[in-house]
mmCIF file of C-alpha atoms and ligand atoms in Angstrom:
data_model
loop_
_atom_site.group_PDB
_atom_site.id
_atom_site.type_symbol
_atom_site.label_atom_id
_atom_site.label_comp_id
_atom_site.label_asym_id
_atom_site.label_seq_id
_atom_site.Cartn_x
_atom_site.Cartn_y
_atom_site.Cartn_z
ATOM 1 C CA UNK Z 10 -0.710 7.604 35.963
ATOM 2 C CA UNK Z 11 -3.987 9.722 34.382
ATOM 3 C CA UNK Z 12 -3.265 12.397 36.948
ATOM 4 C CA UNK Z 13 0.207 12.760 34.763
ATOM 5 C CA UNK Z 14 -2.259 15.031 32.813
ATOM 6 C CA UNK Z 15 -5.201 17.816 33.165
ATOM 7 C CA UNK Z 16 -7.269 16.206 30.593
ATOM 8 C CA UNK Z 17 -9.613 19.409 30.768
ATOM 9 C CA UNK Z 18 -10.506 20.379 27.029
ATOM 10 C CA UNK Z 19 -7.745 23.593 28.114
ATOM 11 C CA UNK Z 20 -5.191 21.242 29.921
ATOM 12 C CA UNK Z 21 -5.098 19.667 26.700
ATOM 13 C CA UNK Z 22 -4.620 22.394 24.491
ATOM 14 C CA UNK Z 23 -1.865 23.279 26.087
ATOM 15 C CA UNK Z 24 0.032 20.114 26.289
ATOM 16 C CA UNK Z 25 -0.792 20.159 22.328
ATOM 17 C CA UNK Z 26 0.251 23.684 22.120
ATOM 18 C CA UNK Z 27 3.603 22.989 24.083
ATOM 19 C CA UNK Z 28 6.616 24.492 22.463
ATOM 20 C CA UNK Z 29 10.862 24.230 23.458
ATOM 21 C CA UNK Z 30 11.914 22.269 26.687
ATOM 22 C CA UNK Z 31 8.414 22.060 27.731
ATOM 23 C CA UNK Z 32 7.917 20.217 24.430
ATOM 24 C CA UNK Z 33 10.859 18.189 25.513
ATOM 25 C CA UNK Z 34 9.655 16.943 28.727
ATOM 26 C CA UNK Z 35 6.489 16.719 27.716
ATOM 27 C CA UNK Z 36 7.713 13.325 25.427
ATOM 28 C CA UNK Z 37 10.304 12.553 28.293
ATOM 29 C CA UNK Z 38 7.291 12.048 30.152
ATOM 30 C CA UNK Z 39 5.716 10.514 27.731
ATOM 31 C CA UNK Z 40 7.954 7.953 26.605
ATOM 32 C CA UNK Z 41 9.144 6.977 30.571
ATOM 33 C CA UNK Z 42 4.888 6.157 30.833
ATOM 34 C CA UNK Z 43 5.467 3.962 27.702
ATOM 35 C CA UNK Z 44 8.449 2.086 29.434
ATOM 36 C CA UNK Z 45 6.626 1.874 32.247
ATOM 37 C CA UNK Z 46 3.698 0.684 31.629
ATOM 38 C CA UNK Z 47 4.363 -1.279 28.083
ATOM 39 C CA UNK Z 48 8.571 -2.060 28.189
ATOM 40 C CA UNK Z 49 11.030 -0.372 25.740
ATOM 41 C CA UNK Z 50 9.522 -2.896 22.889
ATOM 42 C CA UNK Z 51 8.412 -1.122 19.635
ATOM 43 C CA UNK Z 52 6.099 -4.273 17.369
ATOM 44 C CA UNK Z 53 6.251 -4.340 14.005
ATOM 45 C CA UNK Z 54 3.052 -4.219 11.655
ATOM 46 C CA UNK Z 55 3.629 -5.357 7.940
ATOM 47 C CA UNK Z 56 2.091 -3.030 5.802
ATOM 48 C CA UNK Z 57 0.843 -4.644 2.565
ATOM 49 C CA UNK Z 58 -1.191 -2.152 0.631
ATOM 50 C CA UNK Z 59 -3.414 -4.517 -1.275
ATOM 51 C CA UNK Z 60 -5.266 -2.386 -3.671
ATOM 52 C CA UNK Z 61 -5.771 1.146 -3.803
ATOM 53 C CA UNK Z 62 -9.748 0.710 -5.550
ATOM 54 C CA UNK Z 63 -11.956 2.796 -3.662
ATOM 55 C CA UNK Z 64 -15.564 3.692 -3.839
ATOM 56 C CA UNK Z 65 -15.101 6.279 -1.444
ATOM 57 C CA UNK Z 66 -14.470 10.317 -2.435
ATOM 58 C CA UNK Z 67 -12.251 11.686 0.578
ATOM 59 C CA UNK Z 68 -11.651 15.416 -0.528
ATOM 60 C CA UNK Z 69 -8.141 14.317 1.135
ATOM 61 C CA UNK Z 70 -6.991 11.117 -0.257
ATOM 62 C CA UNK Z 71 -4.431 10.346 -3.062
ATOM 63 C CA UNK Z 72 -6.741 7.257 -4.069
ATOM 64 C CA UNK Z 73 -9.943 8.905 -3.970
ATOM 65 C CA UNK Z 74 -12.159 7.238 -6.960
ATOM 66 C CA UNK Z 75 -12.332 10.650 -8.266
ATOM 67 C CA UNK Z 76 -8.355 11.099 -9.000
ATOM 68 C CA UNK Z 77 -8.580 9.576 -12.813
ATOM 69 C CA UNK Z 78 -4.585 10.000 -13.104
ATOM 70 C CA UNK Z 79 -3.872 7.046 -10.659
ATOM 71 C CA UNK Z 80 -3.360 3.516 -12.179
ATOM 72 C CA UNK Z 81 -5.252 1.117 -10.061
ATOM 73 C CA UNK Z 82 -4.611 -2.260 -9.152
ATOM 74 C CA UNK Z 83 -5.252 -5.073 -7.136
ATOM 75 C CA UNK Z 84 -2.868 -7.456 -5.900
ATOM 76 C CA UNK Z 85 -3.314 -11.607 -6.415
ATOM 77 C CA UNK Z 86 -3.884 -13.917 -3.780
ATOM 78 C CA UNK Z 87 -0.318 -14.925 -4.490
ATOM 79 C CA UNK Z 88 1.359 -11.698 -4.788
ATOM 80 C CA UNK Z 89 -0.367 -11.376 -0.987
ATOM 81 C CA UNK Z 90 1.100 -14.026 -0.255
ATOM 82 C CA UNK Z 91 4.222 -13.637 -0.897
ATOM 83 C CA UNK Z 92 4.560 -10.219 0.763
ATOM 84 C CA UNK Z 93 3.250 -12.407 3.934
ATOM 85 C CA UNK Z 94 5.672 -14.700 3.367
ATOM 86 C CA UNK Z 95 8.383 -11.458 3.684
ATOM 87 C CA UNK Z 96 7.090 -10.893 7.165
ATOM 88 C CA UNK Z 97 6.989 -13.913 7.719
ATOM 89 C CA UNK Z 98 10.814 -14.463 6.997
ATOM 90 C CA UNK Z 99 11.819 -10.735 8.557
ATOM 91 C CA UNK Z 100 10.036 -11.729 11.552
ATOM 92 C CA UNK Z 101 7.688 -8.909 12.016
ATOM 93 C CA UNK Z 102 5.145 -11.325 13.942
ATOM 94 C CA UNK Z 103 1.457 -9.306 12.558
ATOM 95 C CA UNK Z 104 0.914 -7.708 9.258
ATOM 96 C CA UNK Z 105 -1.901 -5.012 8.643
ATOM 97 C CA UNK Z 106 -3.900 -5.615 5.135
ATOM 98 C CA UNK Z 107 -4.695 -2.251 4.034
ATOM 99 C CA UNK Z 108 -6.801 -1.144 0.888
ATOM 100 C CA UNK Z 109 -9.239 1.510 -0.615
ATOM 101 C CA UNK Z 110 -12.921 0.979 0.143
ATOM 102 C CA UNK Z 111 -15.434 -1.532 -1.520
ATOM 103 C CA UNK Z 112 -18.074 -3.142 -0.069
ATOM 104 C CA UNK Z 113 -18.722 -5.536 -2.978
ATOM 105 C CA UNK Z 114 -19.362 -9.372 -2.060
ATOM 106 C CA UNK Z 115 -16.502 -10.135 -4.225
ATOM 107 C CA UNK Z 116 -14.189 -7.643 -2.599
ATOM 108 C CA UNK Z 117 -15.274 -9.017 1.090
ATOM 109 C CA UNK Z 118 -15.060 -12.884 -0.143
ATOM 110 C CA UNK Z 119 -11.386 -12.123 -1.302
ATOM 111 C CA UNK Z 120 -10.343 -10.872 2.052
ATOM 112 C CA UNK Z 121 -12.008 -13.519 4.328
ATOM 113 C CA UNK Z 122 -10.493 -16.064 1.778
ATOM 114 C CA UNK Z 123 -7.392 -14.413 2.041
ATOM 115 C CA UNK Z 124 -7.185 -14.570 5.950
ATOM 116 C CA UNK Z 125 -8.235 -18.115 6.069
ATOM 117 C CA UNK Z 126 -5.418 -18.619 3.893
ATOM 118 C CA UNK Z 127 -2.593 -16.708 5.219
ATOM 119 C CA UNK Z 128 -4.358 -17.882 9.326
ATOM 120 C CA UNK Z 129 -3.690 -21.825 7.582
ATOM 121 C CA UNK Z 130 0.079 -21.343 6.376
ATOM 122 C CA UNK Z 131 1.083 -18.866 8.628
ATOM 123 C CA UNK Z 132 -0.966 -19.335 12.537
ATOM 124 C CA UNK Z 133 1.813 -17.331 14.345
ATOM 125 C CA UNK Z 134 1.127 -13.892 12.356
ATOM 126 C CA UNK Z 135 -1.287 -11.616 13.714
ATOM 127 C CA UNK Z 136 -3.719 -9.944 11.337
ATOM 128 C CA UNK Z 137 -5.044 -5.877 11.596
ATOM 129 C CA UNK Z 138 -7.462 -5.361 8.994
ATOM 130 C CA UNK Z 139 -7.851 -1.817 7.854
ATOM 131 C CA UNK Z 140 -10.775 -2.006 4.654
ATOM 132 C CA UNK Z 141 -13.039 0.295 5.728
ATOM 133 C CA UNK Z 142 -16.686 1.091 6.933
ATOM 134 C CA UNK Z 143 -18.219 -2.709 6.290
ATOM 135 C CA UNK Z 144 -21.895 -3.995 7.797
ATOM 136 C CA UNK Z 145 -21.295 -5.914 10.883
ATOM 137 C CA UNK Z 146 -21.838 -9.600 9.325
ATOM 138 C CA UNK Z 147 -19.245 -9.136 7.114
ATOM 139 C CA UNK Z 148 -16.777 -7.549 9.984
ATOM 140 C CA UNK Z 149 -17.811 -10.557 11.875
ATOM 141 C CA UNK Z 150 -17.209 -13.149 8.627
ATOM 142 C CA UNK Z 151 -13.404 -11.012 8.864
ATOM 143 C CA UNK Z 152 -13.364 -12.201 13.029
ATOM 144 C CA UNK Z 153 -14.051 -15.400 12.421
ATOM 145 C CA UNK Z 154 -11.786 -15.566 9.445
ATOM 146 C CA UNK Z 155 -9.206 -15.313 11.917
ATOM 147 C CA UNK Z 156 -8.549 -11.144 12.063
ATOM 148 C CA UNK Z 157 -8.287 -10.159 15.583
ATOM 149 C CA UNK Z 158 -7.408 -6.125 15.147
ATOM 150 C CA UNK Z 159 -9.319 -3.689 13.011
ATOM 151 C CA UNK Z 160 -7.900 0.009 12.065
ATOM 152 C CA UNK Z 161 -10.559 2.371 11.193
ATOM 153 C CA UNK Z 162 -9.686 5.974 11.511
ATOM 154 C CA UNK Z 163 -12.398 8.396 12.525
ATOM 155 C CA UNK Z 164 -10.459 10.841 11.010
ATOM 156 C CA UNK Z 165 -12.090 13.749 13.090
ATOM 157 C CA UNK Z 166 -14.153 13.820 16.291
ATOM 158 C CA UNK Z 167 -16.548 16.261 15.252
ATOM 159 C CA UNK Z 168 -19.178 15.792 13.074
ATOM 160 C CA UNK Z 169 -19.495 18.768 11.390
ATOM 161 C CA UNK Z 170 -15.342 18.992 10.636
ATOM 162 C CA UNK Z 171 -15.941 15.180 9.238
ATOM 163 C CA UNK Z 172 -18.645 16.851 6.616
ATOM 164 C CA UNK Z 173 -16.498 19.185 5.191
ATOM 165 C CA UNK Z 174 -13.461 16.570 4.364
ATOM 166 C CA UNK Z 175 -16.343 14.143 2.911
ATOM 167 C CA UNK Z 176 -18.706 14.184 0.426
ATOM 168 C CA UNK Z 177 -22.298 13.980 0.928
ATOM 169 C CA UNK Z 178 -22.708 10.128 0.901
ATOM 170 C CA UNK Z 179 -20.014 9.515 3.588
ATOM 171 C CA UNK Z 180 -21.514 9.785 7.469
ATOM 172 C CA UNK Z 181 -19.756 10.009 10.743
ATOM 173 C CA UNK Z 182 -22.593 7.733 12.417
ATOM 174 C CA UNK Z 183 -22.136 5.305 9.960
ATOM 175 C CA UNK Z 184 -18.376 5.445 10.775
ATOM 176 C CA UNK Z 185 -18.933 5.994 14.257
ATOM 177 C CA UNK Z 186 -21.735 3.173 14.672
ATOM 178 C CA UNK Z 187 -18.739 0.558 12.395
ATOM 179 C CA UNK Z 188 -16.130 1.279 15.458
ATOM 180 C CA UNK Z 189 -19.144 -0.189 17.807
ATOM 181 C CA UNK Z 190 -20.071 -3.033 15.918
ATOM 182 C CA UNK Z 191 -16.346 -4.251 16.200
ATOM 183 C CA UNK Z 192 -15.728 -3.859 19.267
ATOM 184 C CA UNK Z 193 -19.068 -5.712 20.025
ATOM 185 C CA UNK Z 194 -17.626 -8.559 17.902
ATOM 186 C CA UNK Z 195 -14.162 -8.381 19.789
ATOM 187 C CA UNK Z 196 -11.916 -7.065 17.767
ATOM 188 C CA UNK Z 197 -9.088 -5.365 19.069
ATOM 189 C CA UNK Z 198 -10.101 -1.745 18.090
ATOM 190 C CA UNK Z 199 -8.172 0.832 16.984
ATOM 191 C CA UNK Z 200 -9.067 4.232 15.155
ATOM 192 C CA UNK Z 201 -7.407 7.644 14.634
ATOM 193 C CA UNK Z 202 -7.504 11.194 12.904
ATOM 194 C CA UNK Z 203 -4.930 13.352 10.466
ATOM 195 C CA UNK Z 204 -3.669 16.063 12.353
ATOM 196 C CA UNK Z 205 -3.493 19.417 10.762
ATOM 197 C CA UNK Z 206 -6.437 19.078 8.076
ATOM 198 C CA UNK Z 207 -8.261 21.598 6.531
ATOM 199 C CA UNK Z 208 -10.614 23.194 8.838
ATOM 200 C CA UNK Z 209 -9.415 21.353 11.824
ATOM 201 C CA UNK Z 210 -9.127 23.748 15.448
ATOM 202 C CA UNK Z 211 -7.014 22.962 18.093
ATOM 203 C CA UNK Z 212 -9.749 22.939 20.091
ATOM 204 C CA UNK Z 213 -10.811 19.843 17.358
ATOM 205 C CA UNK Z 214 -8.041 18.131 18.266
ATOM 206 C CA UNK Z 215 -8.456 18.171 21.979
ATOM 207 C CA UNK Z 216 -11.697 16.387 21.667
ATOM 208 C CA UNK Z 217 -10.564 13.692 19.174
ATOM 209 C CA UNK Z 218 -8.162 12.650 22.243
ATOM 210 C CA UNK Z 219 -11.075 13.088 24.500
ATOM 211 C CA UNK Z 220 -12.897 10.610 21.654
ATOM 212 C CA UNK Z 221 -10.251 8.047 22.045
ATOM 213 C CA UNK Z 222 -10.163 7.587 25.504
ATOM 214 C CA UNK Z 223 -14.230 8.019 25.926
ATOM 215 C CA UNK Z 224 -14.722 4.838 23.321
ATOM 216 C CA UNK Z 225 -11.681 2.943 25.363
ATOM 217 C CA UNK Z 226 -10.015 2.487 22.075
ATOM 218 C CA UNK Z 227 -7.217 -0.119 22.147
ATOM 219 C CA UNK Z 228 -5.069 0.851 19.285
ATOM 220 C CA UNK Z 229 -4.663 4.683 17.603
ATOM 221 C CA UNK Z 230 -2.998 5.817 14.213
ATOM 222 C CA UNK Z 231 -2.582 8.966 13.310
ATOM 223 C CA UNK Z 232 -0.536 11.024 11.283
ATOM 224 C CA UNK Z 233 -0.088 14.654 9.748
ATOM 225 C CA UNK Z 234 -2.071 15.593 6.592
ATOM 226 C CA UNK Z 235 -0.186 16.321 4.042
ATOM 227 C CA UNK Z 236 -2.088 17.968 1.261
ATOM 228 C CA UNK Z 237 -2.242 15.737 -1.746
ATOM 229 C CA UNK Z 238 -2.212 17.733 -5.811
ATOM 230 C CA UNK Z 239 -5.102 15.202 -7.146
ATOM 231 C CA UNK Z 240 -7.628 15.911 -4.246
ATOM 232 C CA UNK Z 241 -9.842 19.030 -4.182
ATOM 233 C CA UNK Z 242 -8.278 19.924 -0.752
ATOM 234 C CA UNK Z 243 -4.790 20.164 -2.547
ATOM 235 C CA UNK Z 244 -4.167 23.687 -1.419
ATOM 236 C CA UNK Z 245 -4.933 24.246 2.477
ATOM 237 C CA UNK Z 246 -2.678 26.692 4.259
ATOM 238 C CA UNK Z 247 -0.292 23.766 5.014
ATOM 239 C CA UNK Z 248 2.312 23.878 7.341
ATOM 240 C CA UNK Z 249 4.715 21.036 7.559
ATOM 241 C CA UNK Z 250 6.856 22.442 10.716
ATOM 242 C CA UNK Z 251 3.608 23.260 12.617
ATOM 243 C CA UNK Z 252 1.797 19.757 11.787
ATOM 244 C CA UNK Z 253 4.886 17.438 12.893
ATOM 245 C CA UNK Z 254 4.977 18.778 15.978
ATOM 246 C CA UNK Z 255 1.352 18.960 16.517
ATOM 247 C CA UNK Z 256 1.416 15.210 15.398
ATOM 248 C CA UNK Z 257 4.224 14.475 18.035
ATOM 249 C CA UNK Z 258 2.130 16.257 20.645
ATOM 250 C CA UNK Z 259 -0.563 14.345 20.404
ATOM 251 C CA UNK Z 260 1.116 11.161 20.411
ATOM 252 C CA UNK Z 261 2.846 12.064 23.575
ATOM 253 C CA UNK Z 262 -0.221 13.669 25.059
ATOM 254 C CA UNK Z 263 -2.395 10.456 24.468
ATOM 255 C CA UNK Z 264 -0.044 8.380 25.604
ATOM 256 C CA UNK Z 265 -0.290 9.969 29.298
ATOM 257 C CA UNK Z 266 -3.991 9.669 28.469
ATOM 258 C CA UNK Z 267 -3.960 6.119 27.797
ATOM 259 C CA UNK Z 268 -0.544 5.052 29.404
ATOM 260 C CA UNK Z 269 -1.296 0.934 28.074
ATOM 261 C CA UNK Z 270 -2.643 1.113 24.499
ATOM 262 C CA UNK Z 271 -0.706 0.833 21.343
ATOM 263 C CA UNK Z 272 0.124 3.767 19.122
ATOM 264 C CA UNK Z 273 1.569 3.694 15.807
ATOM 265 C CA UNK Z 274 4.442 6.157 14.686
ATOM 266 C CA UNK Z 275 2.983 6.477 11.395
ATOM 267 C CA UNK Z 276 4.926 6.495 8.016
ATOM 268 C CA UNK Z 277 3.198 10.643 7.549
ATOM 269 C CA UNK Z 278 5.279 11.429 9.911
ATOM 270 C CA UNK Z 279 7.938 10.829 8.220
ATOM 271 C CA UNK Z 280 6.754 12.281 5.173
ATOM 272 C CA UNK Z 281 7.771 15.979 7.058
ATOM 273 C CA UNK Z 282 10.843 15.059 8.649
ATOM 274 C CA UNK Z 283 13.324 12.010 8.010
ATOM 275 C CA UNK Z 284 13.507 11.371 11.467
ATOM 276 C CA UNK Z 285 9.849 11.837 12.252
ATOM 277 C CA UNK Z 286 9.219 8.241 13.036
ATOM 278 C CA UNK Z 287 11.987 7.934 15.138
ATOM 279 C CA UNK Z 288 10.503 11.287 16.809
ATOM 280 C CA UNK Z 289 7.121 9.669 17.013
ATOM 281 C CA UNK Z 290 9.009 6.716 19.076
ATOM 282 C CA UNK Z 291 10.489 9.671 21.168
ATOM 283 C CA UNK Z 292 7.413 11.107 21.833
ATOM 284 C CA UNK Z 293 5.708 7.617 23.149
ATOM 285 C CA UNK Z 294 4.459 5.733 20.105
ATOM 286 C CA UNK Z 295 5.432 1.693 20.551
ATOM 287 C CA UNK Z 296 4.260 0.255 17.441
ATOM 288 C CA UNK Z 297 5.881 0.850 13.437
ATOM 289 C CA UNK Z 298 4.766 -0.084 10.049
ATOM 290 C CA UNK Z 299 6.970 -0.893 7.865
ATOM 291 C CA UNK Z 300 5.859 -1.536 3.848
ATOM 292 C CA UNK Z 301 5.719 -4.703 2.126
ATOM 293 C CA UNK Z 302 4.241 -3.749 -0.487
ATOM 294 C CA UNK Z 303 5.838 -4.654 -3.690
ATOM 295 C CA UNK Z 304 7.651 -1.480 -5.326
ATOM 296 C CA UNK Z 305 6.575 -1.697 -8.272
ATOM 297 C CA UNK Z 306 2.696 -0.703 -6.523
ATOM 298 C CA UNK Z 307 3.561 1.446 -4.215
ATOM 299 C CA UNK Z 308 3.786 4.587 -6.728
ATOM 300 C CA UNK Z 309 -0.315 4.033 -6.981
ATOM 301 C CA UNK Z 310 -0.819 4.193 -3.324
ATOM 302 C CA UNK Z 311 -0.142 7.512 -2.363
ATOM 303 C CA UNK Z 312 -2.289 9.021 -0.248
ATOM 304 C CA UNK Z 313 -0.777 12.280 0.036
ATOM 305 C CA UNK Z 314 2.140 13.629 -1.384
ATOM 306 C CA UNK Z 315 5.842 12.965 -1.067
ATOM 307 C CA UNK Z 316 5.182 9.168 0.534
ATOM 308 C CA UNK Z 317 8.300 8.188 1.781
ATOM 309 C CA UNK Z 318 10.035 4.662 0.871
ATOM 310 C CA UNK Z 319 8.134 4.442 -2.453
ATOM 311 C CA UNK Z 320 10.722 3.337 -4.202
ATOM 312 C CA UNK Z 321 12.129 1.450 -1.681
ATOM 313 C CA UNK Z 322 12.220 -2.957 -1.427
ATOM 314 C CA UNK Z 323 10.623 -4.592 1.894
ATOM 315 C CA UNK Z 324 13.825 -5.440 2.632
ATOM 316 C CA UNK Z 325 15.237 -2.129 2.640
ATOM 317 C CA UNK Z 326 12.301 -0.987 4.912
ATOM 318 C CA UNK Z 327 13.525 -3.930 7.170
ATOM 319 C CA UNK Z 328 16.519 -2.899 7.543
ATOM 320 C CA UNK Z 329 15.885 0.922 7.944
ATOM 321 C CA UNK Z 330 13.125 0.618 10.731
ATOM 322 C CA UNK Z 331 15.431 -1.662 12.558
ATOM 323 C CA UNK Z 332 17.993 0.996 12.753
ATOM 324 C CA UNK Z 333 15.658 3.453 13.350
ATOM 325 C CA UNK Z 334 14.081 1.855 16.200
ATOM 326 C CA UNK Z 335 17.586 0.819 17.727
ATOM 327 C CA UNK Z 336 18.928 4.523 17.397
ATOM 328 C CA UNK Z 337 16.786 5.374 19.725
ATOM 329 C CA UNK Z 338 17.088 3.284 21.996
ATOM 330 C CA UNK Z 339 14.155 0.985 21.917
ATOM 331 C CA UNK Z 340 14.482 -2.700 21.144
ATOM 332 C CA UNK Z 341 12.912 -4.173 17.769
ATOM 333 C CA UNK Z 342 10.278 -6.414 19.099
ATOM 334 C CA UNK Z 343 10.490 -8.943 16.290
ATOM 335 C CA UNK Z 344 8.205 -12.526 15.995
ATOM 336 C CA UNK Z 345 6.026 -11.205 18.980
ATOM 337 C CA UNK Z 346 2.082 -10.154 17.910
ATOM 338 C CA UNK Z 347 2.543 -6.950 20.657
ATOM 339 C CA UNK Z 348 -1.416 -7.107 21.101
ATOM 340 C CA UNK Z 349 -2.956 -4.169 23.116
ATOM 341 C CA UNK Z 350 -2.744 -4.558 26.624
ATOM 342 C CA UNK Z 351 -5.581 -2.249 26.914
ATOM 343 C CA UNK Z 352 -7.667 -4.812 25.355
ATOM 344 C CA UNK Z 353 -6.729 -7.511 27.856
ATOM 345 C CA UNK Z 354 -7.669 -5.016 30.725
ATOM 346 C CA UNK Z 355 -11.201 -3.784 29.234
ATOM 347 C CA UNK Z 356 -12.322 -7.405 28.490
ATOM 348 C CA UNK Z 357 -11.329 -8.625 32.182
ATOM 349 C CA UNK Z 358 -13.059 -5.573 33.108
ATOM 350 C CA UNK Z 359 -15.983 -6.542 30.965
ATOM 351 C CA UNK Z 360 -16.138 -3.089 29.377
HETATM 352 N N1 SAH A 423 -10.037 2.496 3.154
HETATM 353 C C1 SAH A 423 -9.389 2.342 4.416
HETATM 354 C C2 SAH A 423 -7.954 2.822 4.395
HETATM 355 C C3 SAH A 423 -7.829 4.277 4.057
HETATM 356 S S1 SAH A 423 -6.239 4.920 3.730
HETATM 357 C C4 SAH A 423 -10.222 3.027 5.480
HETATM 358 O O1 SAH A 423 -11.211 3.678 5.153
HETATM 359 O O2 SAH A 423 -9.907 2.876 6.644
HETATM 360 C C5 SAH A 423 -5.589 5.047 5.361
HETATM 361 C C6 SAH A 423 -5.568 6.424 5.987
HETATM 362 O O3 SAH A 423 -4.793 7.346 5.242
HETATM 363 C C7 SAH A 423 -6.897 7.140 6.105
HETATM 364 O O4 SAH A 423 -7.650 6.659 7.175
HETATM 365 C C8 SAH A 423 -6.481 8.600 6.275
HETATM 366 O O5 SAH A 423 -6.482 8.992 7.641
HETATM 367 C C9 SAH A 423 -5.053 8.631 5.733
HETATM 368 N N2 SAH A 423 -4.934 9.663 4.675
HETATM 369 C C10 SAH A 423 -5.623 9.752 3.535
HETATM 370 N N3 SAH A 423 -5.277 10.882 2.875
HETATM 371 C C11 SAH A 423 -4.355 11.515 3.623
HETATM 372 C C12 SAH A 423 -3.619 12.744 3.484
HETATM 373 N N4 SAH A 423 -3.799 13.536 2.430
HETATM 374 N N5 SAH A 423 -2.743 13.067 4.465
HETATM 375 C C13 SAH A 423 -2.560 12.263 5.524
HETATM 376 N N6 SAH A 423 -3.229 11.114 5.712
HETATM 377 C C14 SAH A 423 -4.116 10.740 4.775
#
């Protein structure tokens, strides 16, 4: 299936530059490797944005400890609960627990407590974690808690791109050495970058596929940027028409890449077009997150502008993704935990 593409630096740029009906049959492809190697099933991921306090100072991000204007919260054991209990009811079958970045012992107790907790009431829900660059005991306290997926996007390949969108106290090693340490724990490992940020070359994005598929990462997520007004980075030369479809391309592109791992048609997608999940899906993506966090949050976790379905109820989002993933074509893979098969294949293989 890998010879489906020239995954030369240049072969790559041009399936990411592709344009018209070679744009179209590049997804075609795309999606018939999906079907072929996966099945026509798209899994569903809870969302449940559990707090948006973050240490961190992304020059990017909406919740960047910086941005003073945003009302921060944290949300009780209960109120977690409950949104579990949501997915639990809708039948999503895995939940991701996402939150800004602290690495305080009282931060890192409440989530292993918390996935002890929801692991007890709820055994047939899988959990992705996605709380950021952690030291390897803790990840390893998360493992045994009962996580068995970890998101942590890289957010660029290249070392000296990842300087400029971080402040001085942020490292790509660090990052870089937190994706080893949980794979070496056995996590299912998944990572990704925004496509279309400031500074970012196409040539930039070639290698962050290259990345992916030299670390054998299981899982991706990715999504546009989309400049947000409280960040210093709040005024790039954006391009909304120009980052969709260089966000579809390199869905479809790593998918012939990586023909068995899971990739997410991320919500930023949508952000740019009202369809642009369903386009993600289109262009080879077999996994969706829908939100469950409550509304009356979700105002205080955006991380760039214009976040869709922030005033929307979980059930709402139920309902929509359903009929998004149904129109087209793809069936709504609901109570299953849709792990990576990838995973499967690089433990057998002992990789
Ligand atoms: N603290 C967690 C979760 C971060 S928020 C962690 O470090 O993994 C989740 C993702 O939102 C980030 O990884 C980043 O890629 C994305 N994001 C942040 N700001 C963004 C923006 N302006 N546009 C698009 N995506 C953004």
């Amino acid at each position: 299936m890998e010879k489906e593409i020239n995954i030369s630096k240049e072969g790559l740029i041009k399936s990411l530059e592709a344009k018209g009906t070679d744009q179209e049959e590049l997804h075609k492809k795309a999606a018939e490797v999906r079907d072929k190697n996966l099945s026509k099933n798209v899994y569903f991921r809870g969302i449940i944005e559990f707090s948006n306090v973050c240490q961190n100072d992304c020059l990017y991000c909406g919740i960047r400890k910086s941005n003073k204007k945003l009302k921060r919260y944290s949300m009780t054991k209960q109120e977690i609960l409950d949104s579990v209990e949501f997915c639990n009811k809708a039948n999503y079958g895995s939940i991701v627990l996402q939150s800004g970045e602290s690495q305080t012992k009282q931060f890192t107790d409440f989530v292993t407590d918390i996935i002890k907790t929801i692991k007890k009431k709820y055994p047939n829900i899988g959990i992705t974690l996605c709380v950021g660059e952690q030291k390897k005991e803790i990840y390893k306290k998360f493992f045994e808690a009962g996580a068995h997926r970890y998101l942590l996007r890289i957010e660029t390949s290249n070392e000296e791109h990842y300087n400029k969108l971080h402040p001085k106290d942020m490292s790509f090693k660090n990052r870089r050495q937190c994706l080893i340490d949980l794979k070496d724990i056995g996590f299912q490992v998944g990572t990704g970058v925004m496509i279309g940020s400031p500074f970012q070359t196409i040539e930039n994005l070639a290698e962050d596929l290259l990345f992916f598929k030299e670390n054998d990462i299981d899982m991706v997520g990715m999504g546009p940027y989309i400049p947000c007004d409280e960040t210093p980075l709040k005024n790039p030369n954006h391009n909304p028409e120009k980052n969709l479809n260089l966000g579809l391309n390199m869905i479809a592109t790593l998918r012939l890449m990586m023909p068995d791992i899971n990739i997410a048609s991320t919500t930023a997608l949508q952000a740019l077009n009202p369809i642009g999940r369903e386009l993600g899906l289109k262009a080879g993506a077999n996994v969706i997150m829908p939100i469950v966090t409550p509304t009356k949050y979700r105002e205080n976790y955006q991380l760039y502008q214009d976040k869709p379905c922030i005033n929307e109820s979980s059930e709402d989002c139920m309902h929509c993704i359903t009929r998004r993933i149904r129109s087209v074509n793809l069936n709504p893979a609901f109570g299953g935990w849709g792990d990576s098969k990838h995973f499967f294949k690089r433990v057998k293989d002992g990789s």
